[in-house]
PDB file of C-alpha atoms in Angstrom:
ATOM      1  CA  TYR F   1      13.909   0.229  -9.020  1.00  0.00           C
ATOM      2  CA  PHE F   2      13.279   3.178  -6.762  1.00  0.00           C
ATOM      3  CA  PRO F   3      13.899   6.907  -7.226  1.00  0.00           C
ATOM      4  CA  LYS F   4      17.090   8.177  -5.550  1.00  0.00           C
ATOM      5  CA  TYR F   5      15.089  10.330  -3.122  1.00  0.00           C
ATOM      6  CA  PHE F   6      13.090   7.309  -1.869  1.00  0.00           C
ATOM      7  CA  ASP F   7      13.641   6.756   1.871  1.00  0.00           C
ATOM      8  CA  LYS F   8      15.702   3.606   2.546  1.00  0.00           C
ATOM      9  CA  ASN F   9      13.227   2.350   5.179  1.00  0.00           C
ATOM     10  CA  ALA F  10      10.278   2.955   2.848  1.00  0.00           C
ATOM     11  CA  LYS F  11      12.142   1.078   0.116  1.00  0.00           C
ATOM     12  CA  ALA F  12      12.748  -1.863   2.466  1.00  0.00           C
ATOM     13  CA  LEU F  13       9.072  -1.929   3.482  1.00  0.00           C
ATOM     14  CA  VAL F  14       7.809  -1.800  -0.106  1.00  0.00           C
ATOM     15  CA  LYS F  15      10.140  -4.666  -1.034  1.00  0.00           C
ATOM     16  CA  LYS F  16       8.813  -6.752   1.880  1.00  0.00           C
ATOM     17  CA  LEU F  17       5.193  -5.998   0.920  1.00  0.00           C
ATOM     18  CA  LEU F  18       5.739  -6.837  -2.752  1.00  0.00           C
ATOM     19  CA  THR F  19       7.734 -10.046  -2.260  1.00  0.00           C
ATOM     20  CA  ALA F  20       6.438 -12.625  -4.728  1.00  0.00           C
ATOM     21  CA  ASP F  21       7.063 -15.523  -2.334  1.00  0.00           C
ATOM     22  CA  LEU F  22       3.997 -15.519  -0.060  1.00  0.00           C
ATOM     23  CA  SER F  23       5.913 -17.330   2.681  1.00  0.00           C
ATOM     24  CA  LYS F  24       8.253 -14.303   2.972  1.00  0.00           C
ATOM     25  CA  ARG F  25       5.801 -11.454   2.332  1.00  0.00           C
ATOM     26  CA  TYR F  26       5.020  -9.017   5.146  1.00  0.00           C
ATOM     27  CA  GLY F  27       1.449  -9.456   6.291  1.00  0.00           C
ATOM     28  CA  ASN F  28       1.596 -13.199   5.556  1.00  0.00           C
ATOM     29  CA  LEU F  29       4.207 -14.110   8.166  1.00  0.00           C
ATOM     30  CA  LYS F  30       3.320 -15.532  11.598  1.00  0.00           C
ATOM     31  CA  ASP F  31       2.992 -12.049  13.130  1.00  0.00           C
ATOM     32  CA  GLY F  32       0.647 -10.902  10.366  1.00  0.00           C
ATOM     33  CA  PRO F  33       0.168  -7.111  10.279  1.00  0.00           C
ATOM     34  CA  LYS F  34       2.458  -6.633  13.304  1.00  0.00           C
ATOM     35  CA  ASP F  35       5.446  -7.046  10.965  1.00  0.00           C
ATOM     36  CA  ILE F  36       4.196  -4.105   8.918  1.00  0.00           C
ATOM     37  CA  ILE F  37       3.247  -1.901  11.881  1.00  0.00           C
ATOM     38  CA  GLY F  38       6.563  -2.636  13.608  1.00  0.00           C
ATOM     39  CA  HIS F  39       8.682  -1.779  10.557  1.00  0.00           C
ATOM     40  CA  LYS F  40      11.292   1.004  10.936  1.00  0.00           C
ATOM     41  CA  TRP F  41       9.473   3.216   8.436  1.00  0.00           C
ATOM     42  CA  PHE F  42       6.554   3.505  10.871  1.00  0.00           C
ATOM     43  CA  SER F  43       8.776   4.041  13.951  1.00  0.00           C
ATOM     44  CA  THR F  44       7.807   7.720  14.362  1.00  0.00           C
ATOM     45  CA  LEU F  45       4.095   7.113  13.869  1.00  0.00           C
ATOM     46  CA  ASP F  46       1.877   6.911  16.946  1.00  0.00           C
ATOM     47  CA  PHE F  47      -0.749   4.368  15.920  1.00  0.00           C
ATOM     48  CA  ASN F  48      -2.894   5.068  19.005  1.00  0.00           C
ATOM     49  CA  LYS F  49      -3.207   8.760  18.056  1.00  0.00           C
ATOM     50  CA  LEU F  50      -3.780   7.796  14.422  1.00  0.00           C
ATOM     51  CA  GLU F  51      -6.589   5.442  15.396  1.00  0.00           C
ATOM     52  CA  LYS F  52      -8.237   8.132  17.544  1.00  0.00           C
ATOM     53  CA  HIS F  53      -7.983  10.681  14.694  1.00  0.00           C
ATOM     54  CA  GLU F  54      -5.741  12.879  16.857  1.00  0.00           C
ATOM     55  CA  MET F  55      -3.054  13.359  14.193  1.00  0.00           C
ATOM     56  CA  PRO F  56      -3.270  16.043  11.541  1.00  0.00           C
ATOM     57  CA  SER F  57      -3.003  14.973   7.948  1.00  0.00           C
ATOM     58  CA  PRO F  58       0.502  15.569   6.529  1.00  0.00           C
ATOM     59  CA  TYR F  59      -1.034  16.778   3.258  1.00  0.00           C
ATOM     60  CA  LYS F  60      -4.428  18.270   2.613  1.00  0.00           C
ATOM     61  CA  PRO F  61      -5.194  19.006  -1.058  1.00  0.00           C
ATOM     62  CA  ALA F  62      -7.242  22.049  -1.995  1.00  0.00           C
ATOM     63  CA  MET F  63     -10.873  21.098  -2.622  1.00  0.00           C
ATOM     64  CA  LYS F  64     -13.848  23.152  -3.795  1.00  0.00           C
ATOM     65  CA  ASP F  65     -16.319  20.973  -1.874  1.00  0.00           C
ATOM     66  CA  ASP F  66     -16.788  17.394  -0.621  1.00  0.00           C
ATOM     67  CA  LEU F  67     -17.576  16.150  -4.149  1.00  0.00           C
ATOM     68  CA  ASP F  68     -14.531  17.733  -5.832  1.00  0.00           C
ATOM     69  CA  VAL F  69     -12.533  15.128  -7.794  1.00  0.00           C
ATOM     70  CA  SER F  70     -10.232  17.581  -9.602  1.00  0.00           C
ATOM     71  CA  ASN F  71      -7.170  16.181  -7.785  1.00  0.00           C
ATOM     72  CA  PHE F  72      -7.562  12.859  -9.611  1.00  0.00           C
ATOM     73  CA  GLU F  73      -6.373  12.323 -13.146  1.00  0.00           C
ATOM     74  CA  GLU F  74      -8.912  11.472 -15.833  1.00  0.00           C
ATOM     75  CA  ILE F  75      -8.466   7.864 -16.940  1.00  0.00           C
ATOM     76  CA  PRO F  76     -10.627   6.779 -19.859  1.00  0.00           C
ATOM     77  CA  ASP F  77     -12.632   3.580 -19.548  1.00  0.00           C
ATOM     78  CA  SER F  78     -11.314   0.546 -21.372  1.00  0.00           C
ATOM     79  CA  ASN F  79     -13.374  -1.930 -23.354  1.00  0.00           C
ATOM     80  CA  GLU F  80     -10.609  -4.526 -23.203  1.00  0.00           C
ATOM     81  CA  LEU F  81     -11.099  -7.611 -21.067  1.00  0.00           C
ATOM     82  CA  PRO F  82      -8.239  -9.090 -19.045  1.00  0.00           C
ATOM     83  CA  PRO F  83      -6.632 -12.222 -20.479  1.00  0.00           C
ATOM     84  CA  THR F  84      -8.247 -15.504 -19.489  1.00  0.00           C
ATOM     85  CA  VAL F  85      -6.385 -17.649 -16.987  1.00  0.00           C
ATOM     86  CA  PRO F  86      -6.431 -21.397 -17.639  1.00  0.00           C
ATOM     87  CA  ALA F  87      -7.892 -23.377 -14.722  1.00  0.00           C
ATOM     88  CA  SER F  88      -4.531 -25.127 -14.242  1.00  0.00           C
ATOM     89  CA  GLN F  89      -2.864 -21.754 -13.536  1.00  0.00           C
ATOM     90  CA  ASP F  90      -5.670 -20.120 -11.544  1.00  0.00           C
ATOM     91  CA  PRO F  91      -4.394 -19.496  -7.980  1.00  0.00           C
ATOM     92  CA  PHE F  92      -7.952 -18.975  -6.691  1.00  0.00           C
ATOM     93  CA  THR F  93      -9.547 -22.290  -7.670  1.00  0.00           C
ATOM     94  CA  ASP F  94      -9.386 -23.640  -4.102  1.00  0.00           C
ATOM     95  CA  TRP F  95     -10.816 -20.533  -2.439  1.00  0.00           C
TER      96      TRP F  95
END
């Protein structure tokens, strides 16, 4: 589910990127990243200028200095381990 204010093209792109079926997921199709770059949501973005650092950032948070992390929320460390995956269900065994 998406918030009502979520752009319809952004919603379509997110759905394509998060598709569970790898054979239909953007980035995994025959055109690879070109499917993502060519999506309507990126239609107004000039990737050449972006690559050359010629585009201003759309949002620049206030920072005290280069080491300021005050814009990030504090998340406590966890001592819990992730659940074990049985070898029969491990998708990375052949990697």
